[in-house]
Tab-separated table of C-alpha atoms and ligand atoms in Angstrom:
chain	number	residue	atom	x	y	z
A	211	MET	CA	-1.919	-12.224	-34.020
A	212	ALA	CA	-1.554	-13.968	-30.631
A	213	LYS	CA	-3.324	-12.264	-27.790
A	214	GLY	CA	-1.230	-10.300	-25.312
A	215	ARG	CA	-1.602	-11.017	-21.654
A	216	LEU	CA	-0.733	-9.402	-18.341
A	217	ILE	CA	0.805	-11.624	-15.643
A	218	VAL	CA	1.350	-10.363	-12.105
A	219	LEU	CA	3.887	-12.010	-9.821
A	220	THR	CA	3.725	-10.960	-6.176
A	221	GLY	CA	5.248	-12.229	-2.950
A	222	PRO	CA	7.126	-10.965	0.086
A	223	SER	CA	10.556	-9.470	-0.362
A	224	GLY	CA	13.200	-12.196	-0.196
A	225	VAL	CA	10.840	-15.056	-1.131
A	226	GLY	CA	12.768	-15.667	-4.362
A	227	LYS	CA	10.766	-13.806	-7.044
A	228	GLY	CA	13.846	-12.478	-8.807
A	229	THR	CA	15.560	-15.870	-8.707
A	230	LEU	CA	12.476	-17.639	-10.087
A	231	LEU	CA	11.998	-15.010	-12.793
A	232	ARG	CA	15.580	-15.366	-14.001
A	233	SER	CA	14.965	-19.088	-14.594
A	234	LEU	CA	11.514	-18.505	-16.067
A	235	PHE	CA	12.875	-15.984	-18.584
A	236	ALA	CA	15.815	-18.219	-19.478
A	237	ARG	CA	13.309	-20.954	-20.381
A	238	HIS	CA	10.724	-18.666	-21.991
A	239	PRO	CA	12.479	-15.794	-23.749
A	240	GLU	CA	9.199	-14.948	-25.486
A	241	LEU	CA	7.938	-13.450	-22.219
A	242	TYR	CA	8.511	-9.729	-21.595
A	243	LEU	CA	9.557	-8.497	-18.156
A	244	SER	CA	8.393	-4.994	-17.308
A	245	ILE	CA	11.174	-2.863	-15.832
A	246	SER	CA	9.903	-0.724	-12.985
A	247	VAL	CA	10.890	2.752	-11.875
A	248	THR	CA	11.895	3.179	-8.256
A	249	THR	CA	13.160	5.825	-5.864
A	250	ARG	CA	15.178	3.140	-4.024
A	251	SER	CA	18.970	3.351	-4.303
A	252	PRO	CA	20.609	0.677	-6.456
A	253	ARG	CA	21.963	-2.362	-4.620
A	254	PRO	CA	25.495	-3.422	-5.487
A	255	GLY	CA	25.449	-4.835	-9.010
A	256	GLU	CA	22.048	-3.428	-9.973
A	257	ILE	CA	22.043	-1.677	-13.331
A	258	HIS	CA	19.872	1.280	-14.383
A	259	GLY	CA	17.527	0.170	-17.165
A	260	GLN	CA	18.090	-3.519	-16.477
A	261	HIS	CA	16.957	-4.135	-12.904
A	262	TYR	CA	15.096	-0.860	-12.442
A	263	TYR	CA	15.026	2.701	-13.690
A	264	PHE	CA	16.382	4.495	-10.628
A	265	VAL	CA	14.815	7.947	-10.351
A	266	SER	CA	14.542	10.767	-7.808
A	267	ARG	CA	11.313	11.249	-5.878
A	268	PRO	CA	10.348	14.407	-7.844
A	269	GLU	CA	10.919	12.505	-11.111
A	270	PHE	CA	8.740	9.641	-9.833
A	271	GLU	CA	6.018	12.018	-8.676
A	272	LYS	CA	5.996	13.716	-12.086
A	273	MET	CA	5.566	10.349	-13.866
A	274	ALA	CA	2.709	9.401	-11.511
A	275	ALA	CA	0.997	12.789	-11.901
A	276	GLU	CA	1.226	12.653	-15.693
A	277	GLY	CA	-0.347	9.179	-15.857
A	278	ASP	CA	2.848	7.514	-17.097
A	279	LEU	CA	2.537	4.681	-14.560
A	280	LEU	CA	0.162	1.735	-14.957
A	281	GLU	CA	0.235	1.302	-11.174
A	282	TRP	CA	2.472	2.454	-8.367
A	283	ALA	CA	2.908	2.028	-4.627
A	284	GLU	CA	5.071	2.983	-1.695
A	285	PHE	CA	6.934	0.015	-0.207
A	286	ALA	CA	9.281	0.044	2.797
A	287	GLY	CA	9.907	3.775	2.407
A	288	ASN	CA	10.434	3.886	-1.368
A	289	CYS	CA	8.183	4.323	-4.402
A	290	TYR	CA	7.886	1.708	-7.144
A	291	GLY	CA	5.861	1.882	-10.358
A	292	THR	CA	5.260	0.216	-13.723
A	293	PRO	CA	5.890	2.414	-16.776
A	294	ARG	CA	2.683	2.343	-18.805
A	295	ARG	CA	3.878	2.761	-22.395
A	296	PRO	CA	6.163	-0.308	-22.832
A	297	VAL	CA	3.580	-2.608	-21.250
A	298	GLU	CA	0.779	-1.350	-23.504
A	299	GLU	CA	3.012	-1.617	-26.583
A	300	GLN	CA	4.054	-5.197	-25.811
A	301	ILE	CA	0.482	-6.327	-25.069
A	302	GLN	CA	-0.619	-4.710	-28.329
A	303	GLN	CA	2.028	-6.781	-30.131
A	304	GLY	CA	0.584	-9.947	-28.604
A	305	ARG	CA	3.271	-10.564	-25.991
A	306	TRP	CA	2.837	-11.834	-22.466
A	307	VAL	CA	4.063	-9.199	-20.046
A	308	VAL	CA	5.180	-10.086	-16.518
A	309	LEU	CA	4.937	-7.511	-13.712
A	310	GLU	CA	6.905	-8.346	-10.569
A	311	ILE	CA	5.135	-6.051	-8.117
A	312	GLU	CA	3.999	-5.863	-4.497
A	313	LEU	CA	0.473	-6.264	-3.117
A	314	GLN	CA	-0.933	-2.739	-3.481
A	315	GLY	CA	0.168	-2.629	-7.119
A	316	ALA	CA	-1.296	-6.106	-7.733
A	317	ARG	CA	-4.618	-4.841	-6.393
A	318	GLN	CA	-4.557	-1.812	-8.710
A	319	ILE	CA	-3.856	-4.075	-11.684
A	320	HIS	CA	-6.698	-6.414	-10.688
A	321	LYS	CA	-9.087	-3.453	-10.514
A	322	ASN	CA	-8.058	-1.976	-13.863
A	323	PHE	CA	-7.197	-5.203	-15.748
A	324	PRO	CA	-9.411	-7.957	-14.295
A	325	ALA	CA	-8.189	-10.461	-16.920
A	326	ALA	CA	-4.615	-10.283	-15.614
A	327	LEU	CA	-3.383	-13.577	-14.157
A	328	ARG	CA	-2.095	-13.149	-10.614
A	329	VAL	CA	0.400	-15.526	-9.008
A	330	PHE	CA	1.526	-15.215	-5.391
A	331	ILE	CA	4.856	-16.707	-4.302
A	332	MET	CA	4.803	-18.003	-0.722
A	333	PRO	CA	7.811	-18.723	1.495
A	334	PRO	CA	7.956	-22.180	3.135
A	335	SER	CA	7.894	-20.329	6.506
A	336	LEU	CA	8.565	-16.863	7.962
A	337	THR	CA	11.793	-18.186	9.496
A	338	GLU	CA	13.017	-19.301	6.067
A	339	LEU	CA	11.971	-15.933	4.594
A	340	GLU	CA	14.055	-14.078	7.188
A	341	GLN	CA	16.982	-16.388	6.456
A	342	ARG	CA	16.746	-15.663	2.723
A	343	LEU	CA	16.549	-11.912	3.283
A	344	ARG	CA	19.660	-12.098	5.459
A	345	SER	CA	21.537	-14.505	3.191
A	346	ARG	CA	21.009	-12.135	0.247
A	347	GLY	CA	23.088	-9.741	2.313
A	348	GLN	CA	22.015	-6.630	0.436
A	349	ASP	CA	19.588	-4.917	2.801
A	350	SER	CA	20.308	-3.040	6.023
A	351	GLU	CA	18.984	-4.414	9.322
A	352	GLU	CA	16.339	-1.682	9.295
A	353	ALA	CA	15.247	-2.607	5.755
A	354	ILE	CA	15.047	-6.306	6.697
A	355	VAL	CA	12.833	-5.556	9.717
A	356	ARG	CA	10.526	-3.381	7.583
A	357	ARG	CA	10.324	-6.016	4.861
A	358	LEU	CA	9.469	-8.781	7.344
A	359	ALA	CA	6.703	-6.685	8.901
A	360	THR	CA	5.225	-6.024	5.436
A	361	ALA	CA	5.588	-9.728	4.545
A	362	ARG	CA	3.064	-10.754	7.191
A	363	ALA	CA	0.377	-8.475	5.723
A	364	GLU	CA	1.195	-9.597	2.177
A	365	ILE	CA	0.985	-13.301	3.050
A	366	ALA	CA	-2.429	-12.699	4.649
A	367	ALA	CA	-3.696	-11.576	1.215
A	368	VAL	CA	-2.677	-14.730	-0.661
A	369	GLY	CA	-6.347	-15.729	-1.084
A	370	GLU	CA	-6.869	-12.786	-3.465
A	371	PHE	CA	-4.621	-14.409	-6.072
A	372	ASP	CA	-5.442	-16.900	-8.846
A	373	PHE	CA	-2.532	-19.173	-7.950
A	374	GLN	CA	-0.208	-19.570	-5.007
A	375	VAL	CA	3.166	-21.211	-5.410
A	376	VAL	CA	5.338	-22.141	-2.433
A	377	ASN	CA	8.986	-21.509	-3.236
A	378	ASP	CA	10.452	-24.394	-1.245
A	379	ASP	CA	12.448	-26.235	-3.885
A	380	LEU	CA	13.406	-23.822	-6.675
A	381	ASP	CA	12.899	-26.238	-9.593
A	382	LYS	CA	9.551	-27.457	-8.314
A	383	ALA	CA	8.361	-23.896	-7.751
A	384	LEU	CA	9.395	-22.985	-11.289
A	385	LEU	CA	7.384	-25.910	-12.670
A	386	ARG	CA	4.347	-24.805	-10.690
A	387	ILE	CA	4.640	-21.286	-12.107
A	388	GLU	CA	4.876	-22.736	-15.614
A	389	GLN	CA	1.742	-24.771	-14.942
A	390	ALA	CA	-0.118	-21.659	-13.781
A	391	LEU	CA	0.941	-19.762	-16.906
A	392	PHE	CA	0.889	-22.318	-19.680
A	393	VAL	CA	-1.563	-25.045	-18.660
A	394	PRO	CA	-4.886	-23.311	-18.132
A	395	LEU	CA	-7.193	-25.348	-15.946
A	396	ALA	CA	-10.730	-25.980	-17.067
A	397	GLY	CA	-12.874	-23.076	-15.970
A	398	SER	CA	-10.018	-20.647	-15.355
A	399	VAL	CA	-9.805	-17.455	-17.383
B	225	LIG	P1	12.961	-11.478	-4.084
B	225	LIG	O1	13.224	-11.104	-5.513
B	225	LIG	O2	11.623	-12.121	-3.889
B	225	LIG	O3	13.183	-10.338	-3.121
B	225	LIG	P2	15.424	-13.059	-4.335
B	225	LIG	O4	15.203	-13.738	-5.661
B	225	LIG	O5	16.397	-11.915	-4.282
B	225	LIG	O6	14.028	-12.629	-3.664
B	225	LIG	O7	15.886	-14.221	-3.319
B	225	LIG	C1	16.260	-13.928	-1.972
B	225	LIG	C2	17.328	-14.935	-1.516
B	225	LIG	O8	16.754	-16.242	-1.409
B	225	LIG	C3	18.486	-15.059	-2.511
B	225	LIG	O9	19.689	-15.161	-1.776
B	225	LIG	C4	18.164	-16.355	-3.265
B	225	LIG	O10	19.336	-16.994	-3.743
B	225	LIG	C5	17.466	-17.190	-2.186
B	225	LIG	N1	16.488	-18.163	-2.714
B	225	LIG	C6	15.560	-17.966	-3.693
B	225	LIG	N2	14.811	-19.082	-3.901
B	225	LIG	C7	15.277	-20.016	-3.030
B	225	LIG	C8	14.920	-21.393	-2.751
B	225	LIG	N3	13.927	-22.011	-3.402
B	225	LIG	N4	15.607	-22.035	-1.789
B	225	LIG	C9	16.601	-21.413	-1.115
B	225	LIG	N5	16.996	-20.130	-1.317
B	225	LIG	C10	16.346	-19.427	-2.267
B	226	LIG	P1	13.023	-4.525	-4.004
B	226	LIG	O1	13.369	-3.244	-3.310
B	226	LIG	O2	13.306	-5.739	-3.130
B	226	LIG	O3	13.622	-4.636	-5.388
B	226	LIG	O4	11.440	-4.526	-4.220
B	226	LIG	C1	10.578	-4.301	-3.151
B	226	LIG	C2	9.158	-4.652	-3.539
B	226	LIG	O5	8.705	-3.776	-4.577
B	226	LIG	C3	9.017	-6.081	-4.105
B	226	LIG	O6	7.899	-6.684	-3.464
B	226	LIG	C4	8.735	-5.867	-5.569
B	226	LIG	O7	7.885	-6.880	-6.088
B	226	LIG	C5	8.013	-4.534	-5.546
B	226	LIG	N1	8.037	-3.824	-6.834
B	226	LIG	C6	9.026	-3.766	-7.754
B	226	LIG	N2	8.651	-3.035	-8.814
B	226	LIG	C7	7.378	-2.617	-8.560
B	226	LIG	C8	6.425	-1.818	-9.289
B	226	LIG	O8	6.643	-1.365	-10.405
B	226	LIG	N3	5.232	-1.589	-8.677
B	226	LIG	C9	4.905	-2.092	-7.451
B	226	LIG	N4	3.702	-1.822	-6.969
B	226	LIG	N5	5.778	-2.846	-6.739
B	226	LIG	C10	6.988	-3.101	-7.293
């Protein structure tokens, strides 16, 4: 059976991770996207079980305490985590599982699963990142300010990742992600 694989995709909020992943999954339906649990409230149009599992803080804390999360972190005032069981099941079945998670979670995965491939998505500039966060029009001013402050620290950690992809032009960025995933370079693991 084909070997399962863990792929981590990280990058500041608003950089375009969700947009890139939608295209990636349309082109590669064999990939499996892990659905996270979060204590954040749903944005307009977000569906429970599709975008996230939206849970209360006590529910989240119970999952974390019982070891049901592969990794978890607090981000901009809310908790986010990866449910352990579906990821382990999919890897066992030989599938490639993509985790779209922030920096602290990516570090936990690196520590516990050193073979995981980690890709960091960079914005062309901080000004463009702010523009994208605002143009999405789904976060409050306070949330945007918090996300931009966190973005600076996240971008400073780009060197920890196996690949960095600048999301300037969407199609080009998608191609670069595909190269990172499907065309292993000599010497890479
Ligand atoms: P994330 O999932 O990283 O928070 P989103 O995928 O929600 O980011 O994208 C944030 C905003 O930026 C959206 O309005 C999206 O349409 C826009 N966007 C994404 N990629 C690009 C790109 N390459 N060029 C211009 N705008 C983009
Ligand atoms: P958003 O609120 O914009 O959907 O997500 C905020 C941040 O949380 C993003 O950087 C996203 O990658 C991250 N995130 C989403 N799910 C998880 C998760 O399961 N674990 C961790 N550590 N971060 C997550």
